[in-house]
Coordinates of C-alpha atoms in Angstrom, one line a residue:
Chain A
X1 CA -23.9 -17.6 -10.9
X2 CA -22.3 -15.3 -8.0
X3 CA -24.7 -12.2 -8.5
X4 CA -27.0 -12.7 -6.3
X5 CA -24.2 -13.3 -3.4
X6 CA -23.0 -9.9 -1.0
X7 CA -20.1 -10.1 -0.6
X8 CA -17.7 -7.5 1.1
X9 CA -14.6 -6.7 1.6
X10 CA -12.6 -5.0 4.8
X11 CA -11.4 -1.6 3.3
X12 CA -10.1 0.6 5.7
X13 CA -6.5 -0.2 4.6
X14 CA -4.0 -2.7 2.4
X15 CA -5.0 -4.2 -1.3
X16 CA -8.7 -3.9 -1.1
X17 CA -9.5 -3.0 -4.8
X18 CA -7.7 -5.8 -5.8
X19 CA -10.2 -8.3 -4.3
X20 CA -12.6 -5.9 -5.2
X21 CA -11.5 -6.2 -9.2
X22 CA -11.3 -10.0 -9.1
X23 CA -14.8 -10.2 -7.0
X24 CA -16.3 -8.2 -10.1
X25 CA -14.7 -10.5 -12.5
X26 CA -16.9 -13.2 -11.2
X27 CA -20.1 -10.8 -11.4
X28 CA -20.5 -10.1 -7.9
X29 CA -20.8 -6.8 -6.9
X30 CA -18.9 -6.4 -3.7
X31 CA -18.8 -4.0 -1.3
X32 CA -16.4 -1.6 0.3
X33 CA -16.5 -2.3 4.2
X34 CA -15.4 0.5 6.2
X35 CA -17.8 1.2 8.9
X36 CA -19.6 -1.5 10.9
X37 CA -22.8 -0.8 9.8
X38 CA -21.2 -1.8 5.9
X39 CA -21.6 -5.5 7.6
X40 CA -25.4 -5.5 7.7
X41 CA -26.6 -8.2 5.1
X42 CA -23.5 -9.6 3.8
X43 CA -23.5 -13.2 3.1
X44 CA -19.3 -13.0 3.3
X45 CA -16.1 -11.2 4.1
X46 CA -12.7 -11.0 2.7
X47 CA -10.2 -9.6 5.1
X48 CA -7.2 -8.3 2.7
X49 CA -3.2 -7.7 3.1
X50 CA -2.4 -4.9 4.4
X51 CA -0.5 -3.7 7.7
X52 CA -1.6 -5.8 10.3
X53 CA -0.8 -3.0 12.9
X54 CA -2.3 -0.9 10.9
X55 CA -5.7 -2.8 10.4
X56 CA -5.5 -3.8 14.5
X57 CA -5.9 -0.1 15.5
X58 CA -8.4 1.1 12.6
X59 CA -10.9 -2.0 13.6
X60 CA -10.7 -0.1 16.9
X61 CA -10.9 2.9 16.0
X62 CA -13.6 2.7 14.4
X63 CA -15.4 0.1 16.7
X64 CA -16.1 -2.3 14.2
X65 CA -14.3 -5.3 16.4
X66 CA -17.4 -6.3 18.0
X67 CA -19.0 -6.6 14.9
X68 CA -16.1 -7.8 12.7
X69 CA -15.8 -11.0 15.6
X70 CA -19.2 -11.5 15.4
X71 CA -19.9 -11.7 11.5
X72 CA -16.7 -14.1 11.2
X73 CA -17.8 -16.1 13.8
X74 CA -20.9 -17.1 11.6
X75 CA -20.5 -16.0 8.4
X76 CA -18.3 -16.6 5.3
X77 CA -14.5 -15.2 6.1
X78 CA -11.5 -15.2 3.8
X79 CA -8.2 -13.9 5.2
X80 CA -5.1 -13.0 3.3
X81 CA -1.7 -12.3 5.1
X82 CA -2.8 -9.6 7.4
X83 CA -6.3 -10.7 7.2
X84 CA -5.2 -14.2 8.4
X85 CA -3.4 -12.4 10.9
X86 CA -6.9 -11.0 12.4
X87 CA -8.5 -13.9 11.9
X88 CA -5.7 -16.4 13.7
X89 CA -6.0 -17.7 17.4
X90 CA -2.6 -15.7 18.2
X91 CA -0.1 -13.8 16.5
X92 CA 3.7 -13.4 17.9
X93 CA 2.7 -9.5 18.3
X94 CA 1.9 -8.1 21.6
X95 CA 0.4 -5.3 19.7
X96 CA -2.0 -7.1 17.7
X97 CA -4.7 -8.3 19.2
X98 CA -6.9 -11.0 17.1
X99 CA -9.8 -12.0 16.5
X100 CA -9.7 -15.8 17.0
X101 CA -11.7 -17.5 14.6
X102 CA -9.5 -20.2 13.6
X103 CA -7.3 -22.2 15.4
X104 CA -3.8 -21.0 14.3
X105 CA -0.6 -19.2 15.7
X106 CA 0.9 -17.1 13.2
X107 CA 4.6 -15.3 13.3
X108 CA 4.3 -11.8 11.6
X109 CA 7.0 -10.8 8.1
X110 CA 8.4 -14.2 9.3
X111 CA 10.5 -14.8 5.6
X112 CA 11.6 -11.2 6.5
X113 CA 11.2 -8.0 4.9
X114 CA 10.3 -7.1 1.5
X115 CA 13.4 -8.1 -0.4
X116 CA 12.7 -11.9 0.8
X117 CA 9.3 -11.1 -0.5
X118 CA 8.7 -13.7 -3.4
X119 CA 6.9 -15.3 -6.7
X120 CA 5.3 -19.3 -6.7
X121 CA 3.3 -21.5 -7.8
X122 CA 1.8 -24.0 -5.2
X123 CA -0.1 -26.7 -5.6
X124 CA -3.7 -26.6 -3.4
X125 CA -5.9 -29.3 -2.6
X126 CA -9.2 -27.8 -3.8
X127 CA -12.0 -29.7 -3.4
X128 CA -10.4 -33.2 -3.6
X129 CA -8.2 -31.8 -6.5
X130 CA -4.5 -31.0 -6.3
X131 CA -5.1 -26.9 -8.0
X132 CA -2.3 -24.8 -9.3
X133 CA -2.2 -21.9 -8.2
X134 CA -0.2 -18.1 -9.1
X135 CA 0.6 -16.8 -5.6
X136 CA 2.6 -14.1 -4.2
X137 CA 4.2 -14.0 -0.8
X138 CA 4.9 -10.3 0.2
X139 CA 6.3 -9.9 4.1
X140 CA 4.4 -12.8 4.4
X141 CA 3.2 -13.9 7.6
X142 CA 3.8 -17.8 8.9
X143 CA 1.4 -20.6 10.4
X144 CA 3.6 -22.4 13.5
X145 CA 0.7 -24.3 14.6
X146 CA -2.8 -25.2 14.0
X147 CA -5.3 -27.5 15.8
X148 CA -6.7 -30.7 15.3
X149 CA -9.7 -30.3 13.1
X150 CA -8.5 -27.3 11.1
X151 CA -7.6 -28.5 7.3
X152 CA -4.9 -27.8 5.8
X153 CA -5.0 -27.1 1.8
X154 CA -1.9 -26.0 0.6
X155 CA 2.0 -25.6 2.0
X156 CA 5.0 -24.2 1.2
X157 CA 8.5 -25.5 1.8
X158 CA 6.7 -27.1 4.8
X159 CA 4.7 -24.7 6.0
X160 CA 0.9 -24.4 5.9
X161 CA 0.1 -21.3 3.6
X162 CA -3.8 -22.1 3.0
X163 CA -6.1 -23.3 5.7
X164 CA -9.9 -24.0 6.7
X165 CA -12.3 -24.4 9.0
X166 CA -16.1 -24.1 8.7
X167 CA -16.6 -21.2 7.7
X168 CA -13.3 -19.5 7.6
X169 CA -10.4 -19.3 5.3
X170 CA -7.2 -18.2 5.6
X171 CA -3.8 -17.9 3.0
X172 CA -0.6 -16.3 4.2
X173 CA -0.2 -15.6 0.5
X174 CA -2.0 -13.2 -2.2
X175 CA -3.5 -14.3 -5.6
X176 CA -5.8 -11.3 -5.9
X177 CA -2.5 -9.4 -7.6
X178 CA -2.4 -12.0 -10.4
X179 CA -4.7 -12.5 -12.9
X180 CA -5.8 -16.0 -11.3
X181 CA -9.7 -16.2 -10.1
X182 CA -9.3 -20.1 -9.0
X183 CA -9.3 -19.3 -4.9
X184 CA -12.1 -16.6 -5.2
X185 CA -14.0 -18.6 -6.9
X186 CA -13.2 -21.0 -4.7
X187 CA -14.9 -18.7 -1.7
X188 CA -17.7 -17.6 -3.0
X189 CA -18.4 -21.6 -4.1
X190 CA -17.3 -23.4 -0.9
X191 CA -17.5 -20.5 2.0
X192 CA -20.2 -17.9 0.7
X193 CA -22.3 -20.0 -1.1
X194 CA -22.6 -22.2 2.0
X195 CA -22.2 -20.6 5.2
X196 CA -25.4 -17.6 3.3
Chain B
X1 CA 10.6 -2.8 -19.8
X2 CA 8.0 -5.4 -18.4
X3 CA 5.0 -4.8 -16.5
X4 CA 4.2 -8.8 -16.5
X5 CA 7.7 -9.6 -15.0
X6 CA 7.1 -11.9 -11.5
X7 CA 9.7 -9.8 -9.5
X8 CA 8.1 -6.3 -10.6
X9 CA 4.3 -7.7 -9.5
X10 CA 6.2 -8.7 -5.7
X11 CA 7.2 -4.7 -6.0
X12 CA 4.0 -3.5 -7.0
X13 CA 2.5 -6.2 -4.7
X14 CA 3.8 -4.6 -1.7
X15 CA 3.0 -0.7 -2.8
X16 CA -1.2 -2.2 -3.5
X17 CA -0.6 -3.4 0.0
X18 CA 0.1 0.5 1.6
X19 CA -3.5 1.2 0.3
X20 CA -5.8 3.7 1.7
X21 CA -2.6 4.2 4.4
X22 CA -0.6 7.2 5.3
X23 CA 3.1 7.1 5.1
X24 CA 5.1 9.2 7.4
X25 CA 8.6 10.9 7.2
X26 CA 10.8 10.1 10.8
X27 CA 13.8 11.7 11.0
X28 CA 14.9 8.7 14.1
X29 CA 13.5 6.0 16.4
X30 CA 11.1 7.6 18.3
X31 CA 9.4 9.6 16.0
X32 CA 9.0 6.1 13.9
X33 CA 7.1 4.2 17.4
X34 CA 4.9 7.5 17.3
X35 CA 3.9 6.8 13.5
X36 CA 3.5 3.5 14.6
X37 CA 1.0 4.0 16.9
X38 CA -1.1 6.0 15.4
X39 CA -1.7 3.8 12.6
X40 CA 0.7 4.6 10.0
X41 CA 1.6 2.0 7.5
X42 CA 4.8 2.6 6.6
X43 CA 7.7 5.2 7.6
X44 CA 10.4 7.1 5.6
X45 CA 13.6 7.6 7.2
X46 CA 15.4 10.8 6.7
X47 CA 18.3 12.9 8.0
X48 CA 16.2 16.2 8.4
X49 CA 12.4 16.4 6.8
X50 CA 11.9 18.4 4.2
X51 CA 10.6 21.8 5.9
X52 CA 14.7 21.9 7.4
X53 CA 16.3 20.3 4.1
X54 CA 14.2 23.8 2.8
X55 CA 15.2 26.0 5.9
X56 CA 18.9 24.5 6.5
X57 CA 20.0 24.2 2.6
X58 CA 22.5 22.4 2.1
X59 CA 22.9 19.6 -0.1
X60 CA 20.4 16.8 0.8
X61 CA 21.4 12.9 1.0
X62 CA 20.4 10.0 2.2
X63 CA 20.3 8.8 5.9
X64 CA 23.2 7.4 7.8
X65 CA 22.7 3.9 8.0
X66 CA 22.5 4.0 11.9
X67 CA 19.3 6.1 11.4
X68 CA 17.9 3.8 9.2
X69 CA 18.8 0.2 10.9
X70 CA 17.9 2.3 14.1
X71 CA 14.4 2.4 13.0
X72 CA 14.3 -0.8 11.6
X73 CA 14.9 -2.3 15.0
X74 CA 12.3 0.1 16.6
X75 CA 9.1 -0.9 14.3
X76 CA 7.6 -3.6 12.2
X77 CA 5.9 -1.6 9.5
X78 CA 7.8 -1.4 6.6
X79 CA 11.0 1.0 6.6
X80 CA 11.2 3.4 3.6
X81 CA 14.4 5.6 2.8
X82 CA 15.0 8.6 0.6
X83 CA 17.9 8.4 -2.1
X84 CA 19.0 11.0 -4.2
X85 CA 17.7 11.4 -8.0
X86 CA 20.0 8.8 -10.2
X87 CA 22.0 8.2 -6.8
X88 CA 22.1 4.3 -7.7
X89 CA 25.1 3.6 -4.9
X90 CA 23.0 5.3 -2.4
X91 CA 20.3 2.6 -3.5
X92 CA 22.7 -0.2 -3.9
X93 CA 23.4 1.1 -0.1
X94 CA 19.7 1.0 0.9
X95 CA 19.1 -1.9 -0.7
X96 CA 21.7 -3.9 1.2
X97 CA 20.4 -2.4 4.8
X98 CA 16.9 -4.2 3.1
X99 CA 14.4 -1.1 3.3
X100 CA 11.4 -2.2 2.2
X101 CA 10.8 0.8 -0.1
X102 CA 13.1 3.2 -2.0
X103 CA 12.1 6.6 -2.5
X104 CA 14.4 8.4 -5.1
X105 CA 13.1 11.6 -4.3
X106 CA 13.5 15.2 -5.7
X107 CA 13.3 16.3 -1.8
X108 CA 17.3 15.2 -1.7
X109 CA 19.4 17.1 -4.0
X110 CA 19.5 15.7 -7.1
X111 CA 22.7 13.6 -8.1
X112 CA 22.5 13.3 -11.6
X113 CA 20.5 16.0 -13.6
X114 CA 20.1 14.1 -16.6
X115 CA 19.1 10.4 -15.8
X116 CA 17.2 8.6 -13.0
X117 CA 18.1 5.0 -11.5
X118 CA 17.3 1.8 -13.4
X119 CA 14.9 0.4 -11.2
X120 CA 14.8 -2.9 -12.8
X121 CA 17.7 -4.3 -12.1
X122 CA 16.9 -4.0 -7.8
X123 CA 14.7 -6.4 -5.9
X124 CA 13.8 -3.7 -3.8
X125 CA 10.8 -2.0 -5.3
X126 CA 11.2 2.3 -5.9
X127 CA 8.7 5.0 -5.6
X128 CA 9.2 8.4 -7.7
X129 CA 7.4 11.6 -7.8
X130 CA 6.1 13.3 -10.8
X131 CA 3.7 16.4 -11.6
X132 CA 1.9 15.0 -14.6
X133 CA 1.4 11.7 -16.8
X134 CA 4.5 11.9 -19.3
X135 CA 6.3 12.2 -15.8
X136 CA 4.6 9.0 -14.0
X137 CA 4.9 7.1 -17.2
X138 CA 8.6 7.8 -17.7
X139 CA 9.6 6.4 -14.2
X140 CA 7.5 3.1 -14.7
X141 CA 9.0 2.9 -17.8
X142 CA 12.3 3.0 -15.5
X143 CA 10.7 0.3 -13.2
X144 CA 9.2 2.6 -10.4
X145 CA 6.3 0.3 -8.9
X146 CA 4.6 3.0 -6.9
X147 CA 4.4 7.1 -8.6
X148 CA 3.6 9.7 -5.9
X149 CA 2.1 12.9 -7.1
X150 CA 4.4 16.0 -5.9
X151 CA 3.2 18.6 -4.4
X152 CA 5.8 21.4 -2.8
X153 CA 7.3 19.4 0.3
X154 CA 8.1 21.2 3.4
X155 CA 6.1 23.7 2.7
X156 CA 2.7 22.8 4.4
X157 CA 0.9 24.1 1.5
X158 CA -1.6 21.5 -0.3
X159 CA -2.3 23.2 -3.6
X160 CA 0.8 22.1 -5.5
X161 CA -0.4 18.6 -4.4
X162 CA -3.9 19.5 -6.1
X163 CA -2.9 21.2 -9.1
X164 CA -0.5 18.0 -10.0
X165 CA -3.5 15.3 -9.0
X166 CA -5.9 17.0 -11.0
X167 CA -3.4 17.1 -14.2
X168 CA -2.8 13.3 -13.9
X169 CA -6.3 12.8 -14.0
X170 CA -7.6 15.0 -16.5
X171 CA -4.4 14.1 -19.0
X172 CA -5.7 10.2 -18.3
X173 CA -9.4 10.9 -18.8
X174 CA -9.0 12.4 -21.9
X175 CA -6.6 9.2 -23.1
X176 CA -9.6 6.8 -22.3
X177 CA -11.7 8.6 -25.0
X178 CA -8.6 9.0 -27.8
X179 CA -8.4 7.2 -31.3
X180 CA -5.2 5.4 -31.4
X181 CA -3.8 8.0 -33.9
X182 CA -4.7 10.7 -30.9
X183 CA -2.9 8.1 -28.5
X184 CA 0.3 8.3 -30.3
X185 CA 0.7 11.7 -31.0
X186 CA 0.4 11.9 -27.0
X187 CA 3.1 9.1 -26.4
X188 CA 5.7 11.9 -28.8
X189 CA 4.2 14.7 -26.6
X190 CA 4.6 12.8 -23.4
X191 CA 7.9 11.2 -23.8
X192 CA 6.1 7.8 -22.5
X193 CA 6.7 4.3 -24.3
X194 CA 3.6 4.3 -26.2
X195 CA 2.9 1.0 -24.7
X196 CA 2.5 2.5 -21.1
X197 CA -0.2 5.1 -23.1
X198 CA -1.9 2.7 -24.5
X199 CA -2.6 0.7 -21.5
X200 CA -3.6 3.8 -19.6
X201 CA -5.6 4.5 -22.1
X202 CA -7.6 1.3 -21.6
X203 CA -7.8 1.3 -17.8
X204 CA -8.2 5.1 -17.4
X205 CA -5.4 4.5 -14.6
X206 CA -1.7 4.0 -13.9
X207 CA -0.4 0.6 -14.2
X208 CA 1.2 1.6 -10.8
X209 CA -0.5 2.2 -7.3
X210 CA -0.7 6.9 -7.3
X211 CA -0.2 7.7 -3.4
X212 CA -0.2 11.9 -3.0
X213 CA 3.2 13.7 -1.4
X214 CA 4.2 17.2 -0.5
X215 CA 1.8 20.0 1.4
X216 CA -0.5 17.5 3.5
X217 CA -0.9 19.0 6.8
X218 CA -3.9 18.9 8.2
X219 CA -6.9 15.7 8.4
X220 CA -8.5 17.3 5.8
X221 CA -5.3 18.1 3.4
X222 CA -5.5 14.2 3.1
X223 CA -9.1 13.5 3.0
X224 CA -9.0 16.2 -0.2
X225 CA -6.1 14.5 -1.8
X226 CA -7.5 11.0 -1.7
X227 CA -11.2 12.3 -2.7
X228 CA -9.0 13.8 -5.8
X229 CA -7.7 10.0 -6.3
X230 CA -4.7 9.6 -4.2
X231 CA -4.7 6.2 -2.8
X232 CA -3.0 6.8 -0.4
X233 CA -1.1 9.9 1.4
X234 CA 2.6 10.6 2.2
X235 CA 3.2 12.8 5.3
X236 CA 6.5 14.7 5.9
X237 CA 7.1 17.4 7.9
X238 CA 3.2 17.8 8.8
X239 CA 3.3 15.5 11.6
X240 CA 6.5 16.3 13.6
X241 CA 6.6 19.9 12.6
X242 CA 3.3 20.2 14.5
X243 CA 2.8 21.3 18.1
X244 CA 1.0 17.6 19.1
X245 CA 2.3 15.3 16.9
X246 CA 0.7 12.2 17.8
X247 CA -2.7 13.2 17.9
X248 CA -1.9 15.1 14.5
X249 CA -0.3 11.9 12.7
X250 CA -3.3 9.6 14.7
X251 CA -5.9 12.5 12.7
X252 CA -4.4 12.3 9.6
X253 CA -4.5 8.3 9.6
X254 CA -8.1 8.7 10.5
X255 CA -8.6 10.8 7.9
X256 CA -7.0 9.1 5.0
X257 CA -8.7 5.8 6.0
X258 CA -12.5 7.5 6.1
X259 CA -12.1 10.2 3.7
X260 CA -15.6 10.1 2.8
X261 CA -17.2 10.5 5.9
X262 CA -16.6 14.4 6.9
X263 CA -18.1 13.9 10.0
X264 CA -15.6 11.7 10.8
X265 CA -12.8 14.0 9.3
X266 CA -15.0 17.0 11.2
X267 CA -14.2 14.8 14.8
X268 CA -10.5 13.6 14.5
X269 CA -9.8 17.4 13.4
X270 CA -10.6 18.8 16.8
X271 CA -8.2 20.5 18.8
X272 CA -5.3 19.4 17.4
X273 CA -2.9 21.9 18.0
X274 CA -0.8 24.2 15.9
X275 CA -0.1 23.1 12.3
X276 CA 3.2 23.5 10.3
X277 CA 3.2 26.7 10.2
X278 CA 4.4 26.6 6.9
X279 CA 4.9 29.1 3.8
X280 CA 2.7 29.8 0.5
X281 CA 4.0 27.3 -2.2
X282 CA 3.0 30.5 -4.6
X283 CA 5.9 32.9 -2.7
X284 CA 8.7 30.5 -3.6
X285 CA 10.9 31.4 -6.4
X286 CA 11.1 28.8 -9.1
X287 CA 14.6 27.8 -8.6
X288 CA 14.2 27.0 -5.1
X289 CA 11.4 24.7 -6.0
X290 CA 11.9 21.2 -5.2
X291 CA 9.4 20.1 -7.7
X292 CA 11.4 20.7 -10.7
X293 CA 14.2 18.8 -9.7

């Protein structure tokens, strides 16, 4: 059902090849994007976790900002944690400069650091339906604010932990490191699927 | 022992996240912004790196706990220390400053020759070295949720590095192609829950992200260690033993994130300076070795 979809995934740092293995669970055969020319023909993106800073200086590095803006300004988009960092409006980081495709300010490692990291299940509004969903929250990044026509799909104590707009979608939290396929599939079917 | 536990996955979870990254040893502040800047993911605090832990002698411990909160203050990356080999106060202790990562490392002298730390019962996740499967297996049995592959640190010299890598991989390619009578004879020879073999067996991999340690010093050091299978690469006294070593740790980030390109390996190698200058792992009598511990 996903095979014929391209789908890539930003790999020049953080938990790629998991998002990799649960894209290949679902039949697609992603890609491994690490130069900008790794964009050409892809009909979507997942931006992983990773180091943020990290990720911020590589993109420039290597001069795939230009590109990297441009495809998520169109095109299919998932961020997770530092990937929704990049893909946020701003980020409480003078070193990070993002990408702005959706309208949210984000506080970087704001539960603190990897000893706050922690285990849930959260409940996402999937398509009308309230979704369980395995989730990990590792130096995990908040959403302070959003804007007006961006949905929210999921929270946490409060907070706004998955979010959408058009074609983009973001999650502060990881489900690629659990054995749950629900919000991939959930990409490939609402975001890739749509936005080819 | 259990892999499936929610509170080992957040461990793991953050080692999957280091990825493709290149981990740097700081010995204070400033040398952490540097390793910042140039893109590392992560830095390991230390009193002295391990080319002056080899040089100095001594005995080896962890940092002073101004070093380390020091550092903390100076960068957001995560903060890794070094504890010594079944040292589980100076853990406790590292735990309670909230580093992000423990390393109980064979670069400190060892504190207890006989057993290593139970890494379960901490919230913050451990990395451990090891020179071959039985090795790796044995410390995730002990909860380890990252393994680095030892080469000889502080010496500048890759090939120990190498030599261990390709062991790991060889001793897990054959697994994938064992009947499970082979698999348990090598569980006995190993020393390894059978469990642990048998899932490696299935995967053809460790349960556990495999980052390479000990020797890298040049781009192309860790461009051959993660086209061996490193995921990613741990930098000690490379960097800051160097005569430029910003542009060296900025090359070696380069590196490790586009091992596959040489000519981009070729470029960020340029004029970078004196290396380490660093000593022959081969020359090094067996019980200075850091390896062994």
């Amino acid at each position: 059902m996903f095979s014929r979809l391209n789908v890539g995934v930003l790999a020049l740092q953080g938990d790629f090849e998991r998002h990799l293995f649960r894209l290949s669970a679902l039949k697609v055969s992603p890609r491994e994007v690490r130069q900008k020319d790794d964009l050409s023909g892809l009909d979507g993106l997942i931006i992983p976790g990773g180091e943020s800073t990290t990720l911020n200086l590589l993109i420039d590095r290597f001069d795939i900002r230009g590109k990297l803006a441009e495809f998520s300004a169109h095109k299919a988009v998932w961020g997770t944690c530092a990937g929704l960092i990049m893909l946020a409006r701003q980020v409480n980081d003078p070193q990070i400069q993002t990408l702005g495709i959706i309208d949210i300010s984000v506080v970087r490692n704001a539960y603190g650091r990897q000893v706050h990291s922690f285990y849930s299940i959260i409940e996402a509004n999937l398509n009308g339906k309230m979704v369980p969903l395995e989730v990990s929250f590792i130096r995990a990044p908040i959403v302070k604010n959003y804007g007006n026509n961006i949905k929210v799909l999921a929270q946490y104590r409060g907070s706004p932990t998955l979010l959408s707009h058009q074609n983009c979608l973001v999650s502060s939290f990881h489900t690629e490191l659990h054995d749950d396929l629900t919000l991939t599939k959930y990409f490939l079917e609402n975001f890739v699927s749509v936005f080819k | 022992m259990n892999l499936a536990d929610k509170d080992y996955k957040i461990r793991v979870g953050l080692a999957e996240m280091l990825k493709g990254g290149v981990i740097m040893d700081v010995v204070n502040a400033e040398q952490a912004k540097i390793a910042e800047q140039a893109g590392a993911v992560a830095v390991m605090a230390l009193e002295r790196v391990p080319a002056d832990i080899r040089a100095e002698g001594g005995v080896a411990r962890m940092a002073d706990p101004q070093i380390i909160e020091a550092i903390q203050k100076t960068v957001t990356i995560p903060v890794m220390a070094k504890c010594r080999i079944g040292h589980f106060a100076e853990a406790e202790i590292l735990q309670a400053l909230e580093v992000d990562f423990i390393d109980e490392s064979e670069v400190l002298t060892p504190a207890d020759y006989k057993y290593h730390i139970d890494k379960w019962r901490f919230r913050v996740p451990f990395v451990c070295g090891c020179r071959n499967l039985g090795e790796a297996l044995r410390r995730i049995s002990e909860g380890a949720a990252m393994i680095r592959t030892k080469g000889e640190a502080g010496t500048g010299d890759i090939s120990e590095a190498v030599k261990h890598l390709r062991e790991i991989n060889a001793a897990m390619k054959q697994l994938t192609v064992m009947s499970p009578e082979e698999i348990n004879g090598v569980a006995k020879e190993l020393a390894a829950p059978l469990s642990l073999v048998q899932l490696v067996a299935k995967t053809g991999k460790l349960p556990v992200p495999n980052f390479a340690a000990g020797g890298v010093a040049t781009p192309a050091d860790a461009a051959l260690v993660m086209k061996l299978g490193a995921e990613a690469v741990f930098v000690g006294s490379g960097i800051f033993k160097s005569s430029n070593p910003e542009k060296r740790a900025t090359a070696i980030v380069t590196a490790t994130a586009q091992f596959n390109d040489p000519k981009i390996v070729a470029e960020c190698s340029r004029g970078l300076g004196e290396a380490m200058k660093g000593m022959s792992a081969a020359g090094i009598p067996r019980e200075d070795l850091l390896q062994i511990r």
